């Protein structure tokens, strides 16, 4: 599998990363090297082997249904570049 | 896609300019899980609240925060799956659905993609004509809700509140088994009823606890499925019907004029009853799902599922069947009474040891009608089941007539009190003493000789006399006794 320059630019846009044409060309090379390496892994026969999710077989921790967090609106918006009261303020986005 | 599951019903087809069309509908319903805390954090799910007050650092996606799943939210999803007669998956996986929007601070929604917690099930929907349709459930998965953007406070900026961010939702996906706007409305109504019986979602559509994405396509009967459009975020049952009606018409017109349907996302403008294209979403459809590395697969034992199953309440279908078989109610009455669990419980309390059909009539016609006029629900009825039961007992004992019972009901509704005492104190007992009734009848007949003459020729005139006697007795005379006395006096029969 390999990617062309258009794919690189599309993926960049989906990730909201600004990429110039020159950068896209060089990223294309880097990504194709990585994809080529990953492709090598396909040579290993993994028939009948469950994908390993975690090194130690374990169950996810669960929390009880209790409210024990929140009430810290000032902290939540503390680093917001713009705020109004305890709202975040962002450039208008509307359908 | 199970295109052949439903047999075609001519009455459900839509007539176009060039022939009949069949509308095919599938729905994705987002139901907010009833829980105290959010799906992956300990912040409150309570509606409202000051801006960003019900937000933890996890919900705000601060760096380094890790999600820990709320066990009760999982239990609620499993209960819902059981209520939908669906397969429960003992192992499911959380994935990241990637997109950018200001009210989604993570930049992705934690959802379930290829391995949802609940698999295939079914919902039975009763149609008004007596037909029962089965709508297949494709899957149910758990996911996070997003925050809320407020656009009307400034011309150039939007305000973002993350109180809803991270609240647990169940997305319930139906198969494309729905064939009319009426079916779509009744499917959503039934789903809401089931969720409310289970207590897994409060079903409050005004607060956004239940929203539907409606997929609509049209085709010539018997042909393969057409291209569908998805109408997003429809937030009332009535609007679902509107969206389907408008969208089906729109698609039929385009095809009949030689055009083709673009697969797209649309929005319902409820004030105009129209749908319009939501172009900005088109590009966003590349969600690049992948398993969330912060979360292990969700696994639980069959024994835990069995425990939840054992504690499920009686569901609307079972209750309805029992009301028909056990209480002798009509299918219609049973459907009305079981639509809300509180109404069913109320009915059962009134019917216990009494005439169930009479109880059903009073609950459906008098009580529900009266509550409706006041804009009240059965939960805040001023007439308790015990009070209504007492009124029915008074009718059964012939202490009051059905007509007086309605007056009595009105008094209890407005003022409260013990019905039996009210009847006693206000002298509302019906007069069954035939001597007293005959005396009134004789007086009225004597005072209206011309009318009496007419009544002998035209028996329908007796109604006028009944009215007069009832009036003279303050409505308390037993109507059967009045009728009998009048007929005897006027020499009828």
XYZ file of C-alpha atoms in Angstrom:
588
model
C 0.000 0.000 0.000
C 1.249 3.485 -0.769
C -0.276 6.952 -0.661
C -0.238 9.676 -3.273
C 0.188 13.366 -2.597
C -3.544 14.056 -2.746
C -4.179 11.476 -0.033
C -1.504 13.062 2.135
C -3.168 16.448 1.735
C -6.611 15.048 2.448
C -5.463 13.283 5.619
C -3.735 16.468 6.725
C -6.881 18.468 6.189
C -8.989 15.939 8.134
C -6.485 16.285 10.991
C -6.568 20.122 10.658
C -2.827 20.280 9.956
C -1.696 22.885 7.438
C 0.625 21.244 4.913
C 2.270 23.032 1.965
C 2.782 21.280 -1.374
C 6.476 20.825 -0.656
C 5.788 19.416 2.779
C 3.187 17.076 1.295
C 5.757 15.704 -1.134
C 8.241 14.980 1.619
C 5.511 13.577 3.920
C 4.421 11.304 1.105
C 7.911 9.761 1.057
C 8.024 9.394 4.840
C 4.553 7.893 5.063
C 5.269 5.408 2.279
C 8.425 4.255 4.088
C 6.369 3.689 7.242
C 3.608 1.917 5.335
C 6.197 -0.245 3.625
C 7.601 -1.262 6.989
C 4.150 -2.060 8.320
C 3.463 -4.094 5.223
C 6.386 -6.377 6.100
C 4.406 -7.419 9.170
C 1.829 -8.905 6.817
C 4.354 -11.598 5.970
C 3.896 -13.112 9.439
C 1.230 -15.822 9.520
C -1.166 -14.905 12.362
C -3.942 -17.340 11.456
C -5.884 -18.309 14.553
C -4.111 -15.868 16.838
C -6.277 -13.415 18.774
C -5.080 -9.814 18.397
C -3.315 -8.765 21.610
C -5.043 -5.783 23.150
C -3.029 -5.577 26.361
C 0.167 -7.246 27.589
C -1.550 -8.493 30.729
C -4.984 -10.058 30.328
C -7.223 -7.795 32.392
C -10.718 -6.388 32.634
C -11.321 -2.667 32.299
C -11.743 -0.829 35.579
C -15.279 0.398 36.079
C -16.603 3.302 38.106
C -19.764 3.333 40.196
C -22.582 5.625 39.065
C -21.805 8.385 41.559
C -21.351 12.100 40.958
C -17.954 12.963 42.421
C -16.566 15.432 39.912
C -17.492 18.721 38.238
C -18.321 22.046 39.887
C -15.092 23.549 38.596
C -16.240 25.640 35.655
C -13.598 28.327 36.294
C -10.847 25.687 36.058
C -12.373 24.224 32.896
C -12.272 27.520 31.010
C -9.079 28.811 32.690
C -6.911 28.320 29.602
C -9.479 29.325 27.000
C -8.169 32.120 24.747
C -11.598 33.762 24.821
C -14.405 33.205 27.280
C -17.600 34.843 28.407
C -18.553 34.069 31.968
C -17.778 30.373 32.120
C -18.555 29.713 28.448
C -15.854 29.000 25.898
C -16.112 31.467 23.020
C -15.196 30.277 19.517
C -15.540 31.657 15.995
C -19.111 31.203 14.813
C -19.942 27.721 13.572
C -23.483 27.218 12.436
C -25.366 25.047 9.971
C -30.840 -5.225 3.938
C -33.972 -7.277 4.283
C -35.934 -5.887 1.394
C -38.373 -8.777 1.307
C -39.336 -8.827 4.974
C -42.376 -6.597 4.623
C -45.207 -7.479 2.311
C -46.340 -4.533 0.255
C -49.522 -2.861 1.386
C -51.196 -0.793 -1.302
C -52.607 1.596 1.314
C -49.079 2.574 2.338
C -47.917 3.491 -1.149
C -47.579 7.099 -2.216
C -49.190 8.089 -5.497
C -46.843 10.053 -7.735
C -47.431 11.603 -11.167
C -46.175 8.474 -12.915
C -47.418 5.735 -10.584
C -47.041 4.387 -7.055
C -43.980 4.711 -4.848
C -42.952 2.941 -1.681
C -41.090 4.867 1.001
C -38.443 2.940 2.945
C -37.356 4.257 6.339
C -34.707 3.279 8.849
C -34.041 5.184 12.049
C -31.081 5.840 14.305
C -32.387 6.908 17.675
C -30.091 8.549 20.215
C -31.401 7.890 23.700
C -29.740 9.477 26.697
C -28.924 6.801 29.271
C -30.609 7.441 32.612
C -27.641 7.642 35.003
C -26.304 9.971 37.693
C -22.798 10.348 36.283
C -21.400 10.459 32.756
C -20.215 7.500 30.676
C -16.504 7.934 31.420
C -16.351 10.514 34.235
C -17.871 11.335 37.623
C -19.510 14.594 36.498
C -23.282 14.987 36.803
C -25.665 14.309 33.909
C -28.324 16.616 35.342
C -30.111 18.773 32.763
C -29.429 22.480 32.893
C -26.843 23.676 35.356
C -24.598 26.711 35.090
C -22.305 26.715 32.033
C -19.478 24.165 32.266
C -20.468 23.310 35.845
C -21.112 19.602 35.155
C -17.751 19.086 33.535
C -14.727 17.113 34.731
C -11.255 17.398 33.257
C -12.017 14.153 31.374
C -15.075 15.693 29.687
C -13.043 18.767 28.730
C -10.387 16.450 27.217
C -7.531 17.942 29.211
C -4.219 16.282 28.345
C -3.466 13.105 30.267
C -7.039 12.440 31.398
C -8.197 8.856 31.005
C -11.761 7.565 30.629
C -13.078 5.031 33.186
C -16.426 3.482 32.239
C -19.545 3.831 34.394
C -20.825 0.316 35.208
C -24.443 1.468 35.481
C -24.393 2.906 31.942
C -23.327 -0.511 30.668
C -26.104 -2.143 32.714
C -28.644 0.291 31.241
C -27.532 -0.566 27.698
C -27.830 -4.294 28.464
C -31.293 -3.836 30.017
C -32.370 -1.946 26.913
C -30.986 -4.705 24.703
C -32.971 -7.272 26.695
C -36.093 -5.122 26.357
C -35.577 -5.067 22.589
C -35.282 -8.878 22.585
C -31.784 -8.408 21.247
C -28.555 -10.381 21.334
C -26.224 -9.161 24.110
C -22.539 -9.168 23.179
C -20.427 -10.224 26.163
C -17.463 -8.558 24.511
C -17.628 -5.216 22.745
C -15.107 -2.581 21.741
C -14.953 1.205 22.031
C -13.667 3.094 19.007
C -12.779 6.683 18.284
C -14.931 8.450 15.714
C -12.822 11.378 14.561
C -14.170 14.779 13.569
C -13.639 18.402 14.494
C -16.294 20.559 16.027
C -15.969 23.155 18.811
C -18.311 21.285 21.159
C -16.228 18.094 20.859
C -13.075 18.903 22.808
C -11.456 15.474 22.329
C -11.540 15.804 18.550
C -13.191 12.393 18.532
C -16.294 10.809 19.996
C -15.841 7.570 21.928
C -18.359 5.238 20.303
C -18.692 1.611 19.271
C -18.276 0.711 15.629
C -17.726 -2.884 14.559
C -18.417 -4.573 17.878
C -21.406 -2.952 19.631
C -22.632 -4.053 23.069
C -26.052 -5.097 21.701
C -26.818 -6.879 18.408
C -29.999 -7.714 16.538
C -33.441 -7.434 18.120
C -37.014 -6.453 17.272
C -39.769 -4.004 18.231
C -43.445 -4.822 17.688
C -45.531 -1.827 16.692
C -49.337 -1.825 16.836
C -50.977 0.147 14.055
C -54.388 1.797 14.545
C -55.997 -0.548 11.971
C -55.090 -3.565 14.126
C -52.052 -4.613 12.114
C -48.882 -5.346 14.081
C -45.611 -4.658 12.307
C -42.185 -5.832 13.404
C -39.309 -3.401 13.057
C -35.940 -5.131 13.221
C -33.205 -3.669 15.407
C -29.787 -3.778 13.790
C -27.730 -2.869 16.855
C -27.427 -0.697 19.941
C -24.160 0.886 20.959
C -22.897 3.164 23.710
C -21.314 6.501 22.904
C -20.594 9.954 24.317
C -22.776 12.964 23.751
C -21.109 16.200 22.630
C -21.320 19.629 24.257
C -23.677 22.375 23.224
C -22.927 25.381 21.019
C -25.032 28.516 21.386
C -25.070 30.614 18.253
C -27.546 33.408 18.941
C -25.613 35.452 21.489
C -23.224 37.158 19.083
C -23.088 37.771 15.328
C -19.539 36.448 14.965
C -18.933 34.089 17.861
C -20.469 30.914 19.316
C -20.560 30.033 23.009
C -19.699 26.481 24.056
C -21.008 24.702 27.145
C -19.648 21.192 27.815
C -22.244 20.121 30.417
C -23.576 17.451 28.043
C -20.120 16.456 26.870
C -19.541 12.843 27.840
C -23.115 12.047 28.859
C -23.885 8.428 27.870
C -26.067 7.862 24.829
C -27.451 4.661 23.379
C -27.660 4.764 19.623
C -30.420 2.363 18.594
C -30.299 1.542 14.894
C -33.336 0.018 13.203
C -33.363 -2.001 10.022
C -34.996 -0.324 7.010
C -38.308 -1.989 7.929
C -40.511 1.110 8.213
C -42.854 1.930 5.319
C -44.787 5.108 6.127
C -44.599 8.279 8.188
C -47.235 6.838 10.499
C -45.155 3.703 11.056
C -42.105 5.897 11.734
C -43.985 7.910 14.351
C -45.452 4.841 16.023
C -42.099 3.026 16.021
C -40.476 5.939 17.849
C -43.456 6.138 20.213
C -43.157 2.422 21.022
C -39.403 2.608 21.457
C -39.889 5.507 23.866
C -42.492 3.504 25.806
C -40.113 0.543 26.123
C -37.242 2.771 27.288
C -39.469 4.445 29.872
C -40.765 1.106 31.181
C -37.185 -0.098 31.506
C -36.131 3.153 33.186
C -33.085 3.293 30.931
C -33.973 6.658 29.337
C -36.481 9.250 30.533
C -37.665 9.808 26.944
C -38.005 13.553 27.506
C -37.793 14.845 23.950
C -38.040 18.506 24.960
C -34.805 18.131 26.882
C -33.207 16.254 24.020
C -33.110 12.887 25.820
C -34.394 11.220 22.655
C -33.457 12.345 19.128
C -33.805 10.554 15.830
C -31.850 10.510 12.603
C -34.305 9.398 9.930
C -33.077 7.669 6.762
C -35.559 7.993 3.915
C -35.511 6.570 0.397
C -38.201 5.819 -2.177
C -38.568 3.078 -4.774
C -41.068 1.514 -7.128
C -42.746 -1.349 -5.228
C -40.664 -4.498 -5.553
C -37.559 -2.750 -6.836
C -34.192 -2.535 -5.024
C -33.686 0.162 -2.405
C -33.267 3.724 -3.666
C -30.605 6.215 -2.619
C -31.299 7.470 0.875
C -31.048 10.827 2.563
C -30.471 11.148 6.285
C -32.467 13.766 8.165
C -30.489 14.608 11.280
C -31.532 15.316 14.823
C -35.317 15.256 14.595
C -36.449 16.004 18.132
C -40.167 15.264 18.268
C -42.401 12.409 17.206
C -44.580 14.740 15.147
C -41.528 16.123 13.340
C -40.476 12.579 12.394
C -43.748 12.227 10.508
C -43.298 15.649 8.905
C -39.731 14.891 7.852
C -40.721 11.598 6.211
C -43.716 13.078 4.389
C -41.760 16.013 3.013
C -38.656 14.028 2.142
C -40.557 11.231 0.342
C -42.445 13.819 -1.744
C -39.241 15.693 -2.548
C -37.462 12.531 -3.716
C -40.415 11.310 -5.781
C -40.643 14.667 -7.571
C -36.929 14.663 -8.384
C -37.011 11.118 -9.785
C -40.229 11.661 -11.723
C -38.688 14.712 -13.347
C -35.792 12.570 -14.510
C -33.336 13.506 -11.772
C -31.386 11.367 -9.321
C -31.128 11.538 -5.537
C -27.809 12.568 -3.990
C -26.987 10.667 -0.838
C -26.692 13.469 1.706
C -27.404 14.692 5.202
C -30.373 17.027 5.580
C -31.917 19.104 8.333
C -35.612 19.499 9.098
C -36.854 23.061 9.297
C -39.849 22.366 11.500
C -41.360 25.842 11.085
C -41.598 25.326 7.315
C -42.067 21.536 7.406
C -39.219 21.193 4.906
C -35.830 19.528 4.824
C -32.724 21.220 3.471
C -29.247 20.079 2.583
C -26.534 20.270 5.242
C -23.579 20.554 2.902
C -20.918 21.194 5.514
C -21.325 17.651 6.829
C -20.460 15.983 3.560
C -16.738 16.120 3.966
C -16.901 15.209 7.622
C -18.059 11.693 6.810
C -14.514 10.312 6.827
C -14.521 9.406 10.511
C -11.387 7.224 10.498
C -12.667 4.910 13.252
C -10.089 2.963 15.215
C -10.165 1.131 18.580
C -9.682 3.585 21.456
C -6.289 2.749 22.974
C -7.406 4.281 26.302
C -10.071 1.631 26.809
C -9.872 -2.131 27.089
C -12.636 -4.119 25.375
C -15.811 -4.149 27.442
C -16.333 -7.672 28.770
C -18.855 -9.138 31.182
C -20.265 -12.512 32.196
C -23.512 -14.107 31.043
C -24.406 -14.470 34.744
C -24.427 -10.687 35.148
C -26.717 -10.356 32.112
C -29.020 -13.058 33.556
C -29.181 -11.129 36.818
C -30.242 -7.962 34.992
C -32.780 -9.953 32.950
C -34.322 -11.385 36.120
C -34.920 -7.885 37.476
C -36.514 -6.405 34.355
C -40.001 -4.978 34.865
C -42.983 -6.302 32.929
C -42.741 -4.728 29.463
C -45.585 -3.049 27.530
C -46.252 -5.999 25.168
C -46.520 -8.477 28.052
C -48.672 -6.081 30.066
C -50.962 -5.495 27.115
C -51.402 -9.235 26.539
C -52.185 -9.675 30.229
C -54.718 -6.816 30.206
C -56.520 -8.407 27.253
C -56.451 -11.971 28.583
C -56.763 -11.237 32.311
C -59.030 -8.198 32.381
C -60.990 -8.806 29.174
C -60.050 -5.426 27.712
C -60.153 -4.614 24.005
C -56.800 -4.445 22.198
C -57.326 -0.712 21.757
C -57.985 -0.034 25.445
C -55.056 -2.236 26.445
C -52.746 -0.349 24.082
C -53.841 3.031 25.421
C -53.502 1.938 29.050
C -50.042 0.418 28.599
C -48.529 3.325 26.634
C -47.273 4.772 29.911
C -46.308 2.549 32.816
C -47.808 5.009 35.313
C -51.183 4.831 33.541
C -51.073 1.025 33.561
C -50.245 0.965 37.278
C -53.056 3.420 38.005
C -55.527 1.360 36.002
C -54.547 -1.819 37.806
C -55.004 -0.152 41.181
C -58.507 1.008 40.184
C -59.474 -2.312 38.575
C -58.392 -4.475 41.506
C -61.577 -6.196 42.740
C -63.762 -4.105 40.399
C -65.230 -4.238 36.898
C -62.099 -3.900 34.750
C -63.913 -2.605 31.670
C -65.642 0.109 33.692
C -62.319 0.999 35.286
C -60.678 1.155 31.831
C -63.433 3.444 30.540
C -63.074 5.827 33.431
C -59.292 5.941 33.272
C -59.209 6.404 29.495
C -62.177 8.703 28.967
C -62.852 10.656 32.148
C -59.496 10.810 33.868
C -57.168 10.992 30.858
C -59.480 13.432 29.095
C -59.668 15.673 32.147
C -55.899 15.542 32.736
C -55.340 16.390 29.086
C -57.463 19.495 29.346
C -55.407 20.614 32.339
C -52.144 19.775 30.591
C -51.337 17.366 33.421
C -49.915 13.860 33.276
C -51.111 10.822 35.188
C -48.231 11.333 37.635
C -49.801 14.515 39.032
C -53.438 13.451 38.905
C -55.464 15.054 41.703
C -57.782 12.008 41.766
C -55.975 9.024 43.270
C -56.680 5.468 42.187
C -58.333 4.884 45.579
C -60.656 7.859 45.055
C -61.624 6.813 41.544
C -62.128 3.262 42.849
C -64.507 4.611 45.492
C -66.510 6.447 42.809
C -66.819 3.208 40.827
C -67.921 1.389 43.979
C -70.694 3.965 44.489
C -71.885 3.344 40.924
C -71.701 -0.418 41.457
C -73.748 -0.160 44.645
C -76.358 1.938 42.806
C -75.778 4.780 45.260
C -75.141 7.197 42.403
C -75.951 7.158 38.702
C -73.292 7.301 35.993
C -74.221 10.918 35.391
C -73.902 11.925 39.039
C -70.640 9.994 39.112
C -69.257 12.404 36.545
C -70.272 15.377 38.723
C -68.734 13.658 41.728
C -65.527 13.011 39.760
C -65.391 16.708 38.893
C -65.721 17.659 42.587
C -63.018 15.225 43.641
C -60.795 16.444 40.791
C -61.189 20.084 41.832
C -61.463 19.827 45.615
C -60.280 16.371 46.659
C -61.926 14.498 49.508
C -63.531 11.123 50.186
C -66.112 10.440 47.430
C -68.417 8.548 49.800
C -68.464 11.417 52.276
C -69.056 13.957 49.530
C -72.089 11.999 48.279
C -73.429 11.812 51.815
C -72.828 15.469 52.712
C -74.044 16.989 49.469
C -77.062 14.709 49.119
C -75.960 13.278 45.797
C -77.430 9.814 46.346
C -79.648 8.787 43.527
C -83.334 8.368 44.195
C -84.399 4.785 43.540
C -87.551 5.024 45.609
C -90.154 4.352 42.891
C -92.908 6.037 44.903
C -91.007 9.331 44.978
C -90.109 9.073 41.296
C -93.695 8.277 40.296
C -94.838 11.325 42.209
C -92.510 13.636 40.238
C -93.471 11.920 36.976
C -97.147 12.441 37.723
C -96.594 16.144 38.473
C -94.678 16.787 35.296
C -97.051 14.866 33.055
C -99.992 16.733 34.611
C -98.303 20.078 34.042
C -97.610 19.337 30.356
C -100.732 17.706 28.898
C -99.934 18.767 25.303
C -96.440 17.264 25.446
C -97.868 14.101 27.000
C -100.275 13.815 24.088
C -97.440 14.196 21.595
C -95.332 11.607 23.419
C -98.113 9.010 23.104
C -97.986 9.489 19.316
C -94.255 10.023 19.060
C -92.385 7.842 21.607
C -89.079 9.672 21.004
C -90.653 12.591 22.937
C -90.124 10.609 26.115
C -86.593 11.966 26.189
C -87.949 15.419 26.945
C -89.874 14.075 29.938
C -86.842 12.161 31.215
C -84.931 15.419 31.084
C -87.614 17.265 33.018
C -87.844 14.591 35.706
C -84.077 14.449 36.079
C -84.010 18.224 36.371
C -86.752 18.234 38.982
C -84.869 15.635 40.990
C -81.584 17.510 40.762
C -80.214 14.771 38.554
C -80.471 12.291 41.354
C -83.319 10.115 40.090
C -82.262 6.700 38.856
C -82.591 7.009 35.061
C -83.909 3.448 34.568
C -86.571 3.976 37.217
C -87.568 7.306 35.625
C -87.903 5.664 32.226
C -90.030 2.863 33.573
C -92.288 5.232 35.528
C -92.775 7.513 32.510
C -93.639 4.659 30.173
C -96.182 3.375 32.658
C -97.675 6.820 33.187
C -97.901 7.661 29.474
C -99.265 4.233 28.670
C -96.443 3.346 26.323
C -95.567 -0.322 25.572
